Amino acid sequence: MSSPTRRSRGSRAAGLLWPLFAACLWAAVVGYKPVVIVHGLFDSSADFRNLLRFINQSHPGTNVTVIDLFDRSASLQPMWKQVEGFKAAIYPIMQNAAGGVHFICYSQGGLICRGILSTLSDHNVQSFISLSSPQAGQYGDTDYLKYLFPQFVKSNLYHLCYTAIGQRISICNYWNDPHHRDLYVNSSDYLALLNSERANPNSTEWKKNFLKIQKLVLIGGPDDGVITPWQSSQFGFYDNNETVVEMQQQDVFLRDIFGLKTLAARGDLILCSVPGIQHVYWHSNETQCLSDAASSCLRVQNHCPARLTMQ
């Protein structure tokens, strides 16, 4: 079994140099595939102006679409409702892109994109870049939590989230309380189903659909300050002692429930850990951080050597 590809700045695999170079040269000749961006909680398409401009400047000719749906407070609507809405908006873009498209999905948007990739049998997404997304769930006393649920803290939010009313709120659809695992599994209408952590008659089909992607790039960092634990952005999560268990030791990976182990064995799972970036700046800060992250991700998706610090 191969482990997920981890790269460090400046490191290169000599055996891959020429294939990578050839792929990059081919991409430069025929042009870049369209890029679809899905925003996160309380965001809107306008928040991605800097990222959009950077992509256009550094990769001229790339068709980039930031989906303008479920903006601001509407992003609190149930996750499956958002999946269906984004899917309907993105599908025509896919149909008009014979060579496929790339996904860049930020924060909550990363989980929405997983829902799309799992349930859409004829998608043509080549690379899925998950940008600081709580892929394994969320469990933390963050400013977002205090704003949304001022009467709750992380230890008692399950009283709301794991109810029929709570499951009408997007963040509760992926709230993963490690101290109430049974309640999470039996109550989560979204993440527990997406992970097939409870009986899911569609699990085989969803895994097949998800594995149609050619690259999965998981980006996160220890200074994020919102995604908790930050390793959730790379499918790590807490055990019942709130000790982080990395992705490679998680049941969903070991049992290859929805394809992570297969992607790793194919060499198509890339973990990017970037320190020094707070959650709201992953896509909006016009600094070297934005430059490194966006440029490297685009290079990864076109199979070019990446500059981003990758463990």
mmCIF file of C-alpha atoms in Angstrom:
data_model
loop_
_atom_site.group_PDB
_atom_site.id
_atom_site.type_symbol
_atom_site.label_atom_id
_atom_site.label_comp_id
_atom_site.label_asym_id
_atom_site.label_seq_id
_atom_site.Cartn_x
_atom_site.Cartn_y
_atom_site.Cartn_z
ATOM 1 C CA MET A 1 0.000 0.000 0.000
ATOM 2 C CA SER A 2 1.267 3.443 -0.903
ATOM 3 C CA SER A 3 0.895 6.315 1.531
ATOM 4 C CA PRO A 4 -0.445 9.711 0.396
ATOM 5 C CA THR A 5 2.026 11.699 -1.642
ATOM 6 C CA ARG A 6 3.805 14.261 0.539
ATOM 7 C CA ARG A 7 6.185 16.795 -0.968
ATOM 8 C CA SER A 8 8.520 19.448 0.445
ATOM 9 C CA ARG A 9 9.518 22.716 -1.158
ATOM 10 C CA GLY A 10 12.291 22.070 -3.622
ATOM 11 C CA SER A 11 12.004 18.263 -3.504
ATOM 12 C CA ARG A 12 11.519 16.474 -6.811
ATOM 13 C CA ALA A 13 11.302 12.851 -7.832
ATOM 14 C CA ALA A 14 13.847 12.458 -10.639
ATOM 15 C CA GLY A 15 11.952 9.601 -12.223
ATOM 16 C CA LEU A 16 8.863 11.776 -12.634
ATOM 17 C CA LEU A 17 10.632 14.824 -14.035
ATOM 18 C CA TRP A 18 10.242 14.090 -17.732
ATOM 19 C CA PRO A 19 6.636 12.826 -17.555
ATOM 20 C CA LEU A 20 5.755 15.908 -15.516
ATOM 21 C CA PHE A 21 7.528 18.187 -17.928
ATOM 22 C CA ALA A 22 5.789 16.563 -20.887
ATOM 23 C CA ALA A 23 2.410 16.913 -19.230
ATOM 24 C CA CYS A 24 3.044 20.575 -18.470
ATOM 25 C CA LEU A 25 4.167 21.227 -22.010
ATOM 26 C CA TRP A 26 1.037 19.526 -23.346
ATOM 27 C CA ALA A 27 -1.128 21.604 -21.016
ATOM 28 C CA ALA A 28 0.575 24.806 -22.186
ATOM 29 C CA VAL A 29 -0.174 23.953 -25.798
ATOM 30 C CA VAL A 30 -3.834 23.001 -25.468
ATOM 31 C CA GLY A 31 -4.728 25.424 -22.679
ATOM 32 C CA TYR A 32 -5.906 24.941 -19.106
ATOM 33 C CA LYS A 33 -9.057 23.119 -18.157
ATOM 34 C CA PRO A 34 -11.905 25.189 -16.703
ATOM 35 C CA VAL A 35 -11.777 25.807 -12.965
ATOM 36 C CA VAL A 36 -14.894 25.800 -10.785
ATOM 37 C CA ILE A 37 -14.708 27.444 -7.342
ATOM 38 C CA VAL A 38 -17.207 26.689 -4.564
ATOM 39 C CA HIS A 39 -17.247 29.026 -1.563
ATOM 40 C CA GLY A 40 -17.637 28.267 2.136
ATOM 41 C CA LEU A 41 -19.759 29.255 5.115
ATOM 42 C CA PHE A 42 -20.894 32.930 5.076
ATOM 43 C CA ASP A 43 -18.906 33.568 1.888
ATOM 44 C CA SER A 44 -20.067 34.723 -1.513
ATOM 45 C CA SER A 45 -18.530 34.711 -4.972
ATOM 46 C CA ALA A 46 -17.341 38.295 -4.385
ATOM 47 C CA ASP A 47 -14.960 37.065 -1.673
ATOM 48 C CA PHE A 48 -12.907 35.237 -4.284
ATOM 49 C CA ARG A 49 -11.944 38.257 -6.364
ATOM 50 C CA ASN A 50 -8.277 37.988 -5.420
ATOM 51 C CA LEU A 51 -8.052 34.289 -6.184
ATOM 52 C CA LEU A 52 -9.880 34.764 -9.468
ATOM 53 C CA ARG A 53 -7.574 37.606 -10.465
ATOM 54 C CA PHE A 54 -4.494 35.637 -9.488
ATOM 55 C CA ILE A 55 -5.525 32.637 -11.587
ATOM 56 C CA ASN A 56 -6.266 34.868 -14.570
ATOM 57 C CA GLN A 57 -2.911 36.626 -14.254
ATOM 58 C CA SER A 58 -0.749 33.558 -13.675
ATOM 59 C CA HIS A 59 -2.653 31.194 -15.987
ATOM 60 C CA PRO A 60 -4.049 33.388 -18.816
ATOM 61 C CA GLY A 61 -6.874 31.859 -20.767
ATOM 62 C CA THR A 62 -8.178 29.703 -17.935
ATOM 63 C CA ASN A 63 -11.958 29.747 -17.717
ATOM 64 C CA VAL A 64 -12.736 30.277 -14.017
ATOM 65 C CA THR A 65 -16.247 30.247 -12.569
ATOM 66 C CA VAL A 66 -17.026 31.103 -8.944
ATOM 67 C CA ILE A 67 -20.490 29.696 -8.332
ATOM 68 C CA ASP A 68 -22.771 32.400 -6.935
ATOM 69 C CA LEU A 69 -25.205 30.378 -4.825
ATOM 70 C CA PHE A 70 -26.104 30.033 -1.142
ATOM 71 C CA ASP A 71 -24.262 33.235 -0.257
ATOM 72 C CA ARG A 72 -23.837 34.576 3.273
ATOM 73 C CA SER A 73 -26.597 33.371 5.610
ATOM 74 C CA ALA A 74 -28.011 31.102 2.880
ATOM 75 C CA SER A 75 -24.890 28.966 3.354
ATOM 76 C CA LEU A 76 -26.510 27.715 6.563
ATOM 77 C CA GLN A 77 -29.107 25.796 4.574
ATOM 78 C CA PRO A 78 -28.900 21.980 4.729
ATOM 79 C CA MET A 79 -25.902 20.491 2.977
ATOM 80 C CA TRP A 80 -27.837 18.174 0.670
ATOM 81 C CA LYS A 81 -29.940 21.116 -0.517
ATOM 82 C CA GLN A 82 -26.745 23.010 -1.315
ATOM 83 C CA VAL A 83 -25.253 19.983 -3.065
ATOM 84 C CA GLU A 84 -28.251 19.791 -5.383
ATOM 85 C CA GLY A 85 -28.173 23.533 -6.050
ATOM 86 C CA PHE A 86 -24.465 23.681 -6.807
ATOM 87 C CA LYS A 87 -24.709 20.508 -8.863
ATOM 88 C CA ALA A 88 -27.373 22.037 -11.091
ATOM 89 C CA ALA A 89 -25.237 25.156 -11.615
ATOM 90 C CA ILE A 90 -22.004 23.270 -12.282
ATOM 91 C CA TYR A 91 -23.316 20.499 -14.526
ATOM 92 C CA PRO A 92 -23.648 22.697 -17.658
ATOM 93 C CA ILE A 93 -20.033 23.814 -17.180
ATOM 94 C CA MET A 94 -18.976 20.169 -17.131
ATOM 95 C CA GLN A 95 -21.004 19.415 -20.258
ATOM 96 C CA ASN A 96 -19.251 22.207 -22.127
ATOM 97 C CA ALA A 97 -15.783 21.014 -21.065
ATOM 98 C CA ALA A 98 -14.945 17.902 -23.064
ATOM 99 C CA GLY A 99 -11.563 17.615 -21.366
ATOM 100 C CA GLY A 100 -12.985 17.913 -17.866
ATOM 101 C CA VAL A 101 -12.847 20.572 -15.163
ATOM 102 C CA HIS A 102 -11.012 21.239 -11.906
ATOM 103 C CA PHE A 103 -12.613 21.954 -8.535
ATOM 104 C CA ILE A 104 -11.247 24.389 -5.944
ATOM 105 C CA CYS A 105 -13.575 24.126 -2.958
ATOM 106 C CA TYR A 106 -13.071 26.179 0.173
ATOM 107 C CA SER A 107 -14.053 25.348 3.747
ATOM 108 C CA GLN A 108 -17.656 24.088 3.884
ATOM 109 C CA GLY A 109 -17.557 24.138 0.090
ATOM 110 C CA GLY A 110 -15.094 21.246 0.177
ATOM 111 C CA LEU A 111 -17.754 19.041 1.743
ATOM 112 C CA ILE A 112 -20.319 20.253 -0.789
ATOM 113 C CA CYS A 113 -17.961 19.293 -3.586
ATOM 114 C CA ARG A 114 -17.521 15.837 -2.093
ATOM 115 C CA GLY A 115 -21.285 15.450 -2.156
ATOM 116 C CA ILE A 116 -21.345 16.435 -5.824
ATOM 117 C CA LEU A 117 -18.500 14.093 -6.749
ATOM 118 C CA SER A 118 -20.080 11.189 -4.881
ATOM 119 C CA THR A 119 -23.597 11.514 -6.246
ATOM 120 C CA LEU A 120 -22.973 12.638 -9.836
ATOM 121 C CA SER A 121 -22.218 9.544 -11.885
ATOM 122 C CA ASP A 122 -21.147 11.334 -15.067
ATOM 123 C CA HIS A 123 -19.002 14.129 -13.619
ATOM 124 C CA ASN A 124 -15.713 14.910 -15.358
ATOM 125 C CA VAL A 125 -13.792 16.542 -12.511
ATOM 126 C CA GLN A 126 -10.095 15.922 -13.032
ATOM 127 C CA SER A 127 -8.651 17.442 -9.857
ATOM 128 C CA PHE A 128 -10.420 18.187 -6.596
ATOM 129 C CA ILE A 129 -8.566 20.755 -4.500
ATOM 130 C CA SER A 130 -10.000 20.884 -0.994
ATOM 131 C CA LEU A 131 -8.899 24.180 0.533
ATOM 132 C CA SER A 132 -9.057 24.133 4.339
ATOM 133 C CA SER A 133 -12.234 22.086 4.465
ATOM 134 C CA PRO A 134 -13.502 20.090 7.487
ATOM 135 C CA GLN A 135 -13.516 16.832 5.561
ATOM 136 C CA ALA A 136 -13.596 14.686 8.713
ATOM 137 C CA GLY A 137 -15.988 17.020 10.513
ATOM 138 C CA GLN A 138 -15.794 19.941 12.908
ATOM 139 C CA TYR A 139 -15.485 20.070 16.704
ATOM 140 C CA GLY A 140 -14.177 23.294 18.202
ATOM 141 C CA ASP A 141 -15.042 26.453 20.162
ATOM 142 C CA THR A 142 -14.369 28.863 17.316
ATOM 143 C CA ASP A 143 -15.638 32.379 16.653
ATOM 144 C CA TYR A 144 -18.034 30.869 14.127
ATOM 145 C CA LEU A 145 -19.546 28.675 16.829
ATOM 146 C CA LYS A 146 -19.906 31.586 19.252
ATOM 147 C CA TYR A 147 -21.573 33.685 16.575
ATOM 148 C CA LEU A 148 -23.999 31.003 15.434
ATOM 149 C CA PHE A 149 -24.777 29.372 18.759
ATOM 150 C CA PRO A 150 -23.944 31.842 21.564
ATOM 151 C CA GLN A 151 -25.687 29.705 24.167
ATOM 152 C CA PHE A 152 -23.618 26.618 23.324
ATOM 153 C CA VAL A 153 -20.014 25.437 23.526
ATOM 154 C CA LYS A 154 -18.527 22.499 21.710
ATOM 155 C CA SER A 155 -19.184 20.083 24.557
ATOM 156 C CA ASN A 156 -22.953 20.565 24.513
ATOM 157 C CA LEU A 157 -23.735 21.547 20.930
ATOM 158 C CA TYR A 158 -24.677 17.949 20.223
ATOM 159 C CA HIS A 159 -27.917 18.620 22.103
ATOM 160 C CA LEU A 160 -28.953 20.816 19.161
ATOM 161 C CA CYS A 161 -27.016 19.394 16.217
ATOM 162 C CA TYR A 162 -28.108 15.811 16.654
ATOM 163 C CA THR A 163 -31.807 16.621 16.373
ATOM 164 C CA ALA A 164 -34.126 16.992 13.400
ATOM 165 C CA ILE A 165 -34.076 20.774 13.870
ATOM 166 C CA GLY A 166 -30.289 20.882 14.132
ATOM 167 C CA GLN A 167 -29.861 18.891 10.948
ATOM 168 C CA ARG A 168 -31.524 21.741 9.065
ATOM 169 C CA ILE A 169 -28.369 23.820 9.721
ATOM 170 C CA SER A 170 -25.367 23.143 7.518
ATOM 171 C CA ILE A 171 -22.698 23.152 10.223
ATOM 172 C CA CYS A 172 -24.685 20.578 12.219
ATOM 173 C CA ASN A 173 -24.622 18.302 9.164
ATOM 174 C CA TYR A 174 -20.883 17.833 9.728
ATOM 175 C CA TRP A 175 -20.603 18.481 13.468
ATOM 176 C CA ASN A 176 -18.614 15.471 14.684
ATOM 177 C CA ASP A 177 -18.579 15.200 18.486
ATOM 178 C CA PRO A 178 -15.962 12.566 19.392
ATOM 179 C CA HIS A 179 -17.582 12.069 22.800
ATOM 180 C CA HIS A 180 -20.966 11.196 21.314
ATOM 181 C CA ARG A 181 -20.003 9.008 18.400
ATOM 182 C CA ASP A 182 -23.201 6.961 18.328
ATOM 183 C CA LEU A 183 -25.354 10.076 18.220
ATOM 184 C CA TYR A 184 -23.267 11.468 15.377
ATOM 185 C CA VAL A 185 -23.464 8.295 13.323
ATOM 186 C CA ASN A 186 -27.204 7.903 13.818
ATOM 187 C CA SER A 187 -28.133 11.577 13.501
ATOM 188 C CA SER A 188 -25.850 13.150 10.901
ATOM 189 C CA ASP A 189 -27.820 13.426 7.679
ATOM 190 C CA TYR A 190 -24.764 14.412 5.665
ATOM 191 C CA LEU A 191 -21.243 13.578 6.793
ATOM 192 C CA ALA A 192 -22.034 10.183 8.333
ATOM 193 C CA LEU A 193 -23.764 9.202 5.085
ATOM 194 C CA LEU A 194 -21.054 10.680 2.862
ATOM 195 C CA ASN A 195 -18.458 8.683 4.834
ATOM 196 C CA SER A 196 -20.711 5.599 4.885
ATOM 197 C CA GLU A 197 -20.230 5.542 8.638
ATOM 198 C CA ARG A 198 -23.785 4.316 8.861
ATOM 199 C CA ALA A 199 -25.632 2.022 6.479
ATOM 200 C CA ASN A 200 -25.766 3.599 3.052
ATOM 201 C CA PRO A 201 -27.226 1.593 0.157
ATOM 202 C CA ASN A 202 -25.480 3.932 -2.289
ATOM 203 C CA SER A 203 -21.990 3.544 -0.820
ATOM 204 C CA THR A 204 -20.583 1.398 -3.644
ATOM 205 C CA GLU A 205 -21.889 3.710 -6.341
ATOM 206 C CA TRP A 206 -20.749 6.833 -4.499
ATOM 207 C CA LYS A 207 -17.242 5.430 -4.122
ATOM 208 C CA LYS A 208 -17.097 4.598 -7.820
ATOM 209 C CA ASN A 209 -18.191 8.132 -8.695
ATOM 210 C CA PHE A 210 -15.700 9.764 -6.314
ATOM 211 C CA LEU A 211 -12.807 7.740 -7.697
ATOM 212 C CA LYS A 212 -13.333 9.222 -11.147
ATOM 213 C CA ILE A 213 -11.204 12.163 -10.050
ATOM 214 C CA GLN A 214 -7.555 12.015 -11.072
ATOM 215 C CA LYS A 215 -6.113 14.025 -8.181
ATOM 216 C CA LEU A 216 -7.221 14.866 -4.668
ATOM 217 C CA VAL A 217 -5.278 17.721 -3.075
ATOM 218 C CA LEU A 218 -5.966 18.337 0.624
ATOM 219 C CA ILE A 219 -4.726 21.716 1.857
ATOM 220 C CA GLY A 220 -4.739 22.873 5.470
ATOM 221 C CA GLY A 221 -2.485 24.225 8.176
ATOM 222 C CA PRO A 222 -1.877 24.357 11.930
ATOM 223 C CA ASP A 223 -2.596 28.095 12.199
ATOM 224 C CA ASP A 224 -5.995 27.936 10.490
ATOM 225 C CA GLY A 225 -7.900 28.801 13.684
ATOM 226 C CA VAL A 226 -11.324 27.675 12.434
ATOM 227 C CA ILE A 227 -11.165 24.103 11.153
ATOM 228 C CA THR A 228 -10.886 22.044 14.343
ATOM 229 C CA PRO A 229 -8.862 19.994 14.513
ATOM 230 C CA TRP A 230 -7.011 21.492 11.575
ATOM 231 C CA GLN A 231 -6.061 17.954 10.516
ATOM 232 C CA SER A 232 -9.715 17.454 9.536
ATOM 233 C CA SER A 233 -8.744 19.261 6.332
ATOM 234 C CA GLN A 234 -6.696 16.127 5.609
ATOM 235 C CA PHE A 235 -9.193 13.600 7.026
ATOM 236 C CA GLY A 236 -7.541 13.398 10.442
ATOM 237 C CA PHE A 237 -9.751 13.755 13.506
ATOM 238 C CA TYR A 238 -10.067 13.391 17.263
ATOM 239 C CA ASP A 239 -10.521 10.126 19.110
ATOM 240 C CA ASN A 240 -12.657 10.132 22.255
ATOM 241 C CA ASN A 241 -9.736 11.596 24.216
ATOM 242 C CA GLU A 242 -9.453 14.485 21.731
ATOM 243 C CA THR A 243 -6.139 13.134 20.493
ATOM 244 C CA VAL A 244 -5.772 13.635 16.763
ATOM 245 C CA VAL A 245 -5.662 10.421 14.750
ATOM 246 C CA GLU A 246 -4.138 11.045 11.331
ATOM 247 C CA MET A 247 -5.938 10.035 8.152
ATOM 248 C CA GLN A 248 -3.815 6.936 7.564
ATOM 249 C CA GLN A 249 -5.042 5.469 10.868
ATOM 250 C CA GLN A 250 -8.681 6.414 10.360
ATOM 251 C CA ASP A 251 -11.196 3.664 9.661
ATOM 252 C CA VAL A 252 -12.445 5.377 6.508
ATOM 253 C CA PHE A 253 -8.910 5.146 5.105
ATOM 254 C CA LEU A 254 -7.946 1.690 6.355
ATOM 255 C CA ARG A 255 -11.152 0.162 5.025
ATOM 256 C CA ASP A 256 -11.070 2.329 1.896
ATOM 257 C CA ILE A 257 -14.708 3.162 2.508
ATOM 258 C CA PHE A 258 -15.032 5.866 -0.131
ATOM 259 C CA GLY A 259 -11.712 5.659 -1.942
ATOM 260 C CA LEU A 260 -8.974 7.450 0.017
ATOM 261 C CA LYS A 261 -6.770 4.359 0.206
ATOM 262 C CA THR A 262 -7.253 3.708 -3.493
ATOM 263 C CA LEU A 263 -6.271 7.286 -4.348
ATOM 264 C CA ALA A 264 -3.169 6.925 -2.168
ATOM 265 C CA ALA A 265 -2.230 3.638 -3.855
ATOM 266 C CA ARG A 266 -2.597 5.348 -7.228
ATOM 267 C CA GLY A 267 -0.338 8.184 -6.099
ATOM 268 C CA ASP A 268 -3.202 10.618 -6.574
ATOM 269 C CA LEU A 269 -3.646 11.816 -2.983
ATOM 270 C CA ILE A 270 -1.569 14.867 -2.079
ATOM 271 C CA LEU A 271 -1.430 16.443 1.381
ATOM 272 C CA CYS A 272 -0.425 20.102 1.556
ATOM 273 C CA SER A 273 0.291 21.500 5.039
ATOM 274 C CA VAL A 274 0.989 25.227 5.135
ATOM 275 C CA PRO A 275 1.748 26.999 8.436
ATOM 276 C CA GLY A 276 1.088 30.671 9.091
ATOM 277 C CA ILE A 277 -2.241 31.042 7.266
ATOM 278 C CA GLN A 278 -5.460 31.879 9.104
ATOM 279 C CA HIS A 279 -8.687 30.451 7.769
ATOM 280 C CA VAL A 280 -10.079 33.602 6.164
ATOM 281 C CA TYR A 281 -6.853 34.270 4.261
ATOM 282 C CA TRP A 282 -6.558 31.028 2.291
ATOM 283 C CA HIS A 283 -8.299 32.602 -0.690
ATOM 284 C CA SER A 284 -8.302 36.344 -0.028
ATOM 285 C CA ASN A 285 -4.855 37.525 1.093
ATOM 286 C CA GLU A 286 -2.768 39.032 -1.689
ATOM 287 C CA THR A 287 0.479 37.775 -0.227
ATOM 288 C CA GLN A 288 3.035 35.136 -1.048
ATOM 289 C CA CYS A 289 0.768 32.683 0.802
ATOM 290 C CA LEU A 290 -2.008 33.169 -1.736
ATOM 291 C CA SER A 291 0.476 33.097 -4.567
ATOM 292 C CA ASP A 292 2.079 29.872 -3.362
ATOM 293 C CA ALA A 293 -1.177 28.110 -2.596
ATOM 294 C CA ALA A 294 -3.083 29.012 -5.749
ATOM 295 C CA SER A 295 -0.182 28.619 -8.150
ATOM 296 C CA SER A 296 0.969 25.350 -6.661
ATOM 297 C CA CYS A 297 -2.516 23.883 -6.671
ATOM 298 C CA LEU A 298 -2.966 24.765 -10.314
ATOM 299 C CA ARG A 299 0.396 23.220 -11.051
ATOM 300 C CA VAL A 300 -0.497 20.058 -9.166
ATOM 301 C CA GLN A 301 -3.755 19.690 -11.048
ATOM 302 C CA ASN A 302 -1.899 19.936 -14.329
ATOM 303 C CA HIS A 303 0.631 17.375 -13.060
ATOM 304 C CA CYS A 304 3.439 19.913 -12.861
ATOM 305 C CA PRO A 305 5.980 20.050 -10.009
ATOM 306 C CA ALA A 306 4.468 21.905 -7.070
ATOM 307 C CA ARG A 307 6.139 24.758 -5.198
ATOM 308 C CA LEU A 308 3.871 24.593 -2.183
ATOM 309 C CA THR A 309 5.351 23.254 1.050
ATOM 310 C CA MET A 310 3.960 19.756 1.194
ATOM 311 C CA GLN A 311 4.894 17.483 4.063
#
